[in-house]
Tab-separated table of C-alpha atoms in Angstrom:
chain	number	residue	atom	x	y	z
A	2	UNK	CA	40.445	158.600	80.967
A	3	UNK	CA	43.971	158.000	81.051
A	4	UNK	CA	46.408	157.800	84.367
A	5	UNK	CA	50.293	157.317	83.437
A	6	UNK	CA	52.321	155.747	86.599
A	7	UNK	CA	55.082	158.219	87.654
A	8	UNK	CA	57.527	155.411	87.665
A	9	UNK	CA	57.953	154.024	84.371
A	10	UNK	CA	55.530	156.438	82.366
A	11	UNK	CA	53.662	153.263	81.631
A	12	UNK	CA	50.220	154.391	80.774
A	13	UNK	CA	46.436	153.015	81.018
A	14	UNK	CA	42.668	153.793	80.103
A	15	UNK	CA	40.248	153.386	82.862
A	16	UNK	CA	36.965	154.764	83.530
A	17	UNK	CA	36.150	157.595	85.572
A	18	UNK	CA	34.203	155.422	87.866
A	19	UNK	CA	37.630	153.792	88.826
A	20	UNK	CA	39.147	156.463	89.939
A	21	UNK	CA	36.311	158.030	91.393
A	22	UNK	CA	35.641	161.914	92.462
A	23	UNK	CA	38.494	161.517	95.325
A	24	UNK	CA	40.962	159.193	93.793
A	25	UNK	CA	42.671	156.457	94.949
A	26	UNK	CA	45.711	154.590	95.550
A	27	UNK	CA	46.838	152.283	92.342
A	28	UNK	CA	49.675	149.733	91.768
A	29	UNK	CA	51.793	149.787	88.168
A	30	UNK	CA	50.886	146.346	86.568
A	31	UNK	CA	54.429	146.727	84.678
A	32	UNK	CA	56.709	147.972	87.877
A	33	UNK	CA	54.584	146.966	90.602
A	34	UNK	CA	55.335	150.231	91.754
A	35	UNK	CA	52.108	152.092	93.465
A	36	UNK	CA	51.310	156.087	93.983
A	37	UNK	CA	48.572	158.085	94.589
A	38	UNK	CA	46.029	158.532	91.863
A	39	UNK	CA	44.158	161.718	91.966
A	40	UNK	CA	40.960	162.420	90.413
A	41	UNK	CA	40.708	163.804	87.187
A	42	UNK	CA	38.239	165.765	85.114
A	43	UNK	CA	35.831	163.451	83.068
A	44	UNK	CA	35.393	165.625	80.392
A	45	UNK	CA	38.775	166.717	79.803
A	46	UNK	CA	39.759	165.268	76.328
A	47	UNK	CA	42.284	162.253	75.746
A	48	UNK	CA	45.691	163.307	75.024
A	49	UNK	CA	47.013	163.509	71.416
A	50	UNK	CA	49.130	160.682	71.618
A	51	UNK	CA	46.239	157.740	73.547
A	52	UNK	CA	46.514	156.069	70.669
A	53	UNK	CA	49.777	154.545	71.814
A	54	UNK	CA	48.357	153.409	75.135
A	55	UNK	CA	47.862	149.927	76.548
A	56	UNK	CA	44.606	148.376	75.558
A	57	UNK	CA	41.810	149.296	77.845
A	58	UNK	CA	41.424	147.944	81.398
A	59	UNK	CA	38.337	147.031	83.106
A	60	UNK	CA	38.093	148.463	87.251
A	61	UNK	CA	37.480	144.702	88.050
A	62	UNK	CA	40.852	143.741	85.814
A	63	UNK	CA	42.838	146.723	87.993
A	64	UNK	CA	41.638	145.355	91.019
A	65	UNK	CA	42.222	141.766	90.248
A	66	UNK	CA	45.502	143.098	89.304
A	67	UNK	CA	46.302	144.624	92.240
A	68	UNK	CA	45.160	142.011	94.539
A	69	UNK	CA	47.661	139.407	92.496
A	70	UNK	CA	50.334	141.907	93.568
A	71	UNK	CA	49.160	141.768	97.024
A	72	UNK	CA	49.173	138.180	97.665
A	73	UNK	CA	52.189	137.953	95.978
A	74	UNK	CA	53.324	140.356	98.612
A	75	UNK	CA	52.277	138.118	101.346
A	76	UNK	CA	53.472	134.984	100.111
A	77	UNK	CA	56.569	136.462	100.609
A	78	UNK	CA	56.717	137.867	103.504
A	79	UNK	CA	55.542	134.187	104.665
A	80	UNK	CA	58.604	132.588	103.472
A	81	UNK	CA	61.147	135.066	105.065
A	82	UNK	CA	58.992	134.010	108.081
A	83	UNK	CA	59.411	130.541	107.399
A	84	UNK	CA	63.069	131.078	106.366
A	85	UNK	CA	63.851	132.784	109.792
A	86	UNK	CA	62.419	130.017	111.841
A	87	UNK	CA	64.089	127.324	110.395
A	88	UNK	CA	68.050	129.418	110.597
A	89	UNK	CA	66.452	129.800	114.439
A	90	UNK	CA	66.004	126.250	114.737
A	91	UNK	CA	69.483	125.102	113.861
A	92	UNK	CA	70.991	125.991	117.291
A	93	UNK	CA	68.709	123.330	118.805
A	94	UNK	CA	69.543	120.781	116.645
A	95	UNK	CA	71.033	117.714	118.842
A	96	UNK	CA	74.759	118.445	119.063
A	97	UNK	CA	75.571	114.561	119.181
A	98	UNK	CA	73.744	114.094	115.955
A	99	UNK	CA	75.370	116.378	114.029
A	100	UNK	CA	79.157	115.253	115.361
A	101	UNK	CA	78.051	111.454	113.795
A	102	UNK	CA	77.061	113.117	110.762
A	103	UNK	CA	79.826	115.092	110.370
A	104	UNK	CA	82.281	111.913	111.238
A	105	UNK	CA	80.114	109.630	108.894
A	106	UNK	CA	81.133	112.258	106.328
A	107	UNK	CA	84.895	112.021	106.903
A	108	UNK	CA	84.868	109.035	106.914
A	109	UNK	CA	83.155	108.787	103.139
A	110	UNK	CA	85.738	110.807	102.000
A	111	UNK	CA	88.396	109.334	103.465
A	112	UNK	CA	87.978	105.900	101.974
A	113	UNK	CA	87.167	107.511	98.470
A	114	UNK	CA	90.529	109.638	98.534
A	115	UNK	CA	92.406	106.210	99.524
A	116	UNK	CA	90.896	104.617	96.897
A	117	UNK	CA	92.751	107.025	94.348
A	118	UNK	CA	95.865	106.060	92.453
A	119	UNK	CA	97.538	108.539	93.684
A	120	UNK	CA	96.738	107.819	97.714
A	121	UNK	CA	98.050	104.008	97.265
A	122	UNK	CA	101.410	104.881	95.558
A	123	UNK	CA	101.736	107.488	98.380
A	124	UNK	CA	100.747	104.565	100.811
A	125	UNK	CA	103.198	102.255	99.231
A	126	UNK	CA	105.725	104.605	99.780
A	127	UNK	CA	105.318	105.130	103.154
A	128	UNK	CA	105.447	101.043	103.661
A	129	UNK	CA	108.758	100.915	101.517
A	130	UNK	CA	110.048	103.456	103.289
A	131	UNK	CA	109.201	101.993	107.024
A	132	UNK	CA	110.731	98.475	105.723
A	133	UNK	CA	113.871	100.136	104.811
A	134	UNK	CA	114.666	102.420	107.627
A	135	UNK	CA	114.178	98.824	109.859
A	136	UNK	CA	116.726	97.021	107.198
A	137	UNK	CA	119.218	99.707	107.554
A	138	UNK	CA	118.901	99.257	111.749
A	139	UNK	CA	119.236	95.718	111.539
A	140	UNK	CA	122.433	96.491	109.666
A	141	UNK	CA	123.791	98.243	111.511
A	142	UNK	CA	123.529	96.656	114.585
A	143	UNK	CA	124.117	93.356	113.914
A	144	UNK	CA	126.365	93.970	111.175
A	145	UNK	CA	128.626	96.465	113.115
A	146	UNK	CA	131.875	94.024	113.246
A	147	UNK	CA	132.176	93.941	109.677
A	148	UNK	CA	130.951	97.565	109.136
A	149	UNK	CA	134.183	98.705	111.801
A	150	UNK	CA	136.373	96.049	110.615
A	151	UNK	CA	135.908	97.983	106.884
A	152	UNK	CA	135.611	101.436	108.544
A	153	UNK	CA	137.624	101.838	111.632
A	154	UNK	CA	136.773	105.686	111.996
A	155	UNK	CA	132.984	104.789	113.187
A	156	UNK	CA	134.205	102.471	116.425
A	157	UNK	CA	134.156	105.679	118.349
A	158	UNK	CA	130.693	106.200	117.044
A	159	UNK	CA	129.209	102.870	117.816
A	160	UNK	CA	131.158	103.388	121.539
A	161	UNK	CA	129.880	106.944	122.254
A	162	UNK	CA	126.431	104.581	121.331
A	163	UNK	CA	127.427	102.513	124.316
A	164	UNK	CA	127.701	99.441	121.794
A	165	UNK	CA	131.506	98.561	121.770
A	166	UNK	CA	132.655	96.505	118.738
A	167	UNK	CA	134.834	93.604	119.150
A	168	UNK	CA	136.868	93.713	115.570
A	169	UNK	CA	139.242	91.378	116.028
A	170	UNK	CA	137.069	88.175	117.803
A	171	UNK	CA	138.918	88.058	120.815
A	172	UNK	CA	139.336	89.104	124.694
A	173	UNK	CA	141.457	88.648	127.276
A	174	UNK	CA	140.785	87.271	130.542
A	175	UNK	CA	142.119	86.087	133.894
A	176	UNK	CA	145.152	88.649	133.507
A	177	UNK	CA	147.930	88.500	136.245
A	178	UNK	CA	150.411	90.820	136.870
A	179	UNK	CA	153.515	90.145	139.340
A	180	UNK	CA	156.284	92.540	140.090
A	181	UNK	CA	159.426	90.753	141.494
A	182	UNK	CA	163.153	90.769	142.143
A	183	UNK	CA	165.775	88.665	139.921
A	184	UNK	CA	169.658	89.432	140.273
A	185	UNK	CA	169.132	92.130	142.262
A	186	UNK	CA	166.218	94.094	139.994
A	187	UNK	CA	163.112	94.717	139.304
A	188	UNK	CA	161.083	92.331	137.100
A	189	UNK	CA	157.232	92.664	136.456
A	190	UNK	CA	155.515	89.692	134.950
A	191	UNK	CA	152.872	89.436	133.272
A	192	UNK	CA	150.155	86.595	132.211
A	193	UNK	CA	146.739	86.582	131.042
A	194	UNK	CA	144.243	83.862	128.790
A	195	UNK	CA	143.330	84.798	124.920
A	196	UNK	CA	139.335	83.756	124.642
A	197	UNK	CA	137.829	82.910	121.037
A	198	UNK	CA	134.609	84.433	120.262
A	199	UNK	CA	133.593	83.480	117.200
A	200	UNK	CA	132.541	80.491	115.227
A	201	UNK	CA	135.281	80.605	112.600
A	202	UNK	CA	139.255	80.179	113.764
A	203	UNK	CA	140.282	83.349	113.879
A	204	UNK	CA	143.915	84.439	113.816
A	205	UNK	CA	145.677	85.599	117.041
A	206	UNK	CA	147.884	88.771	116.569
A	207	UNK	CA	150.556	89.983	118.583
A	208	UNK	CA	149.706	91.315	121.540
A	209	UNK	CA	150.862	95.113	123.365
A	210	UNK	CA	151.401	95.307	126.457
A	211	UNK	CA	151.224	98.892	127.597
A	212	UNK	CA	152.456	100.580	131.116
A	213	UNK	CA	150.804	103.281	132.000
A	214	UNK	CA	151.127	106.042	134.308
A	215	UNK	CA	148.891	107.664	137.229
A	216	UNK	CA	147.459	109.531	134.411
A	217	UNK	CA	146.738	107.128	131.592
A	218	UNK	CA	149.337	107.878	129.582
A	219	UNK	CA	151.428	105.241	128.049
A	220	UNK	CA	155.932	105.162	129.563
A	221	UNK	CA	156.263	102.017	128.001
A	222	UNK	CA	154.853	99.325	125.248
A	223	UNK	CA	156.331	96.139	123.789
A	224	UNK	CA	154.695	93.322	122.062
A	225	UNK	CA	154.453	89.669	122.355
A	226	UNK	CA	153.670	86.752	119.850
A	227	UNK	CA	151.334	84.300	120.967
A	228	UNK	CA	152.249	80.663	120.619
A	229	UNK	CA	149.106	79.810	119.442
A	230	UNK	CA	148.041	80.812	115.829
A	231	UNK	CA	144.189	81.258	115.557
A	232	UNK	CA	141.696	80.143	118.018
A	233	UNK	CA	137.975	80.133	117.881
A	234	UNK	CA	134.346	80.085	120.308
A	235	UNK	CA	135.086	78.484	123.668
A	236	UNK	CA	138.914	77.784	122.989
A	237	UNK	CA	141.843	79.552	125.430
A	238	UNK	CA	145.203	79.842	125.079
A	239	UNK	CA	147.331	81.088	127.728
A	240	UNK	CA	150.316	83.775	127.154
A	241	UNK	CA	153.112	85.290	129.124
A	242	UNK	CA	155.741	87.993	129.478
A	243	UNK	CA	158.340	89.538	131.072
A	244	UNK	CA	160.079	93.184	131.787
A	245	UNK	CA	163.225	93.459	133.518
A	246	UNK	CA	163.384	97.143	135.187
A	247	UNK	CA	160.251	98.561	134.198
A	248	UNK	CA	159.475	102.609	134.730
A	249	UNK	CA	159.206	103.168	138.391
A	250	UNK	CA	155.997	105.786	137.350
A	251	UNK	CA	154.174	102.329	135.830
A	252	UNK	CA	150.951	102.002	137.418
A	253	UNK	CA	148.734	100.250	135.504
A	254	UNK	CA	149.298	97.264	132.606
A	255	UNK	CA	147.252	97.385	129.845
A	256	UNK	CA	146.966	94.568	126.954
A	257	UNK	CA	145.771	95.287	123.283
A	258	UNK	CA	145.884	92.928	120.323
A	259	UNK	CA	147.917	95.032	117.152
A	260	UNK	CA	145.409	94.406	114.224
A	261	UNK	CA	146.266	95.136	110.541
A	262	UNK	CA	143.559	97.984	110.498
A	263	UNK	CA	145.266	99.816	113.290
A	264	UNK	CA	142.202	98.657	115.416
A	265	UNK	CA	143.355	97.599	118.872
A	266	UNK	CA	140.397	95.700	121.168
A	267	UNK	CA	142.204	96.616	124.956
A	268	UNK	CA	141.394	94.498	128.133
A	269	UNK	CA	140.413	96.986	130.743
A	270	UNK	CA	139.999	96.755	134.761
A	271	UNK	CA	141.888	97.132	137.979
A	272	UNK	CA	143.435	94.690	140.735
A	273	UNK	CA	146.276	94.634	142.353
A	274	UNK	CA	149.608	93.116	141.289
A	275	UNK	CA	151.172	90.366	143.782
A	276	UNK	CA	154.245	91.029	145.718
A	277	UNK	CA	157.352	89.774	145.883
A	278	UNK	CA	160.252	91.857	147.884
A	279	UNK	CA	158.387	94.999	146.182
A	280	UNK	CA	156.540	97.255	147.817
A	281	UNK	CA	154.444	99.085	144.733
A	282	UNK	CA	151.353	97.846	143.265
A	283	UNK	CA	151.229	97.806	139.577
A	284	UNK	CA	147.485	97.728	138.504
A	285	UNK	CA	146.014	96.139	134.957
A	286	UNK	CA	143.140	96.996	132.919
């Protein structure tokens, strides 16, 4: 007899016996797809076209066949099973174990990428980079004098930096003022010592001598020519000056060395002038 599977019209020869008066359930050898055989008529004649089925098949062969497809079944199911456990298993897996791992990894990878061309001229970079910002630092601080003497416009920068710049090499100290009568008016001396800074003579310029008001601002300025010509580190030279009537609204004195750069380096401070038959204080900085 022949049974055809409903599937994919694949068709076989088996005996009646395997069948059986009641039928039975049978599995497609080609689909593995199974259905519900029921019995048919042993003496019903083959179909005109048997000739084109598969070869004949034994009932032990279907059964054999069927039992493959059954184990294979099974084995399957086992290793979803097995598959399951082990993705339920991973949450338990020790936490600090996995954080070495993970960090033993980075760390491989790490030292491969810096072994790459590319990583050491990026590296190299970086260092060039570093050693230059500290060069141009260094330059700037200790090469400010010569960096305001040839641009005056960035003393106020350096200042607002609290780093004042000393262009010309000198500073005053010891400054005296002295407001006193002669003839009948007012004179207002004035004496202070020019200090050398720096290890190479440097020339003195003329100095101003500023008066200034309660307010800061400047009522009158004249200059006065050392008689020394340069000096250098650790060497004084003492200067003086006179003004006959000076402003009655002078307050202050303030001294300033005139440099060719239109630089001036000022002497600043307070005290109070001594008296002589005059009763206002003129103050210095």
């Amino acid at each position: 007899m022949i049974i055809t599977c409903p599937h994919c019209q694949t068709k076989y020869q088996v005996t009646y016996e395997a069948i059986g008066s009641a039928g039975r359930k049978v599995q497609c050898a080609h689909c593995h797809q199974a259905w519900d055989q029921h019995p048919l008529s042993a003496d019903l004649p083959p179909p005109p076209d048997a000739d084109q089925a598969f070869s004949a098949m034994a009932e032990d062969q279907l059964d054999e066949a069927m039992a493959s497809e059954e184990k294979s079944f099974a084995v399957e199911a086992a290793l979803n099973r097995a598959s399951q456990a082990g993705a339920a298993a991973l949450p338990g897996l020790n936490a600090a174990e996995m954080k070495k791992r993970q960090a033993d990894f980075s760390r491989r990878r790490n030292a491969m990428i810096s072994r790459l061309p590319l990583a050491r001229v990026r590296r190299a970079a970086r260092v060039l980079g570093m050693v230059g910002l500290v060069a141009l630092l260094s330059t700037a601080y200790f090469g400010r004098v010569h960096i305001v003497d040839r641009y005056p416009d960035l003393a106020g920068l350096y200042a607002a930096m609290g780093m004042g710049v000393n262009v010309v090499g000198l500073e005053f100290s010891n400054l005296e003022t002295l407001k006193t009568l002669s003839g009948g008016n007012d004179v207002l001396m004035v004496s202070a010592q020019i200090v050398g800074l720096t290890a190479e003579p440097v020339r003195v310029p003329p100095v101003v001598v500023s008066l200034l008001d309660a307010d800061g601002h400047a009522v009158y300025e004249w200059s006065v020519t050392p008689r020394v010509r340069d000096l250098m580190a650790g060497e004084r030279a003492t200067f003086d000056t006179r003004l006959s009537l000076p402003p009655s609204e002078a307050m202050r004195v303030r001294l300033s060395f005139a440099g060719g750069n239109g630089v001036q380096t000022e002497r600043s401070g307070s005290a109070d002038a001594g008296q002589a038959s005059a009763p206002a204080p003129i103050e210095h900085q």
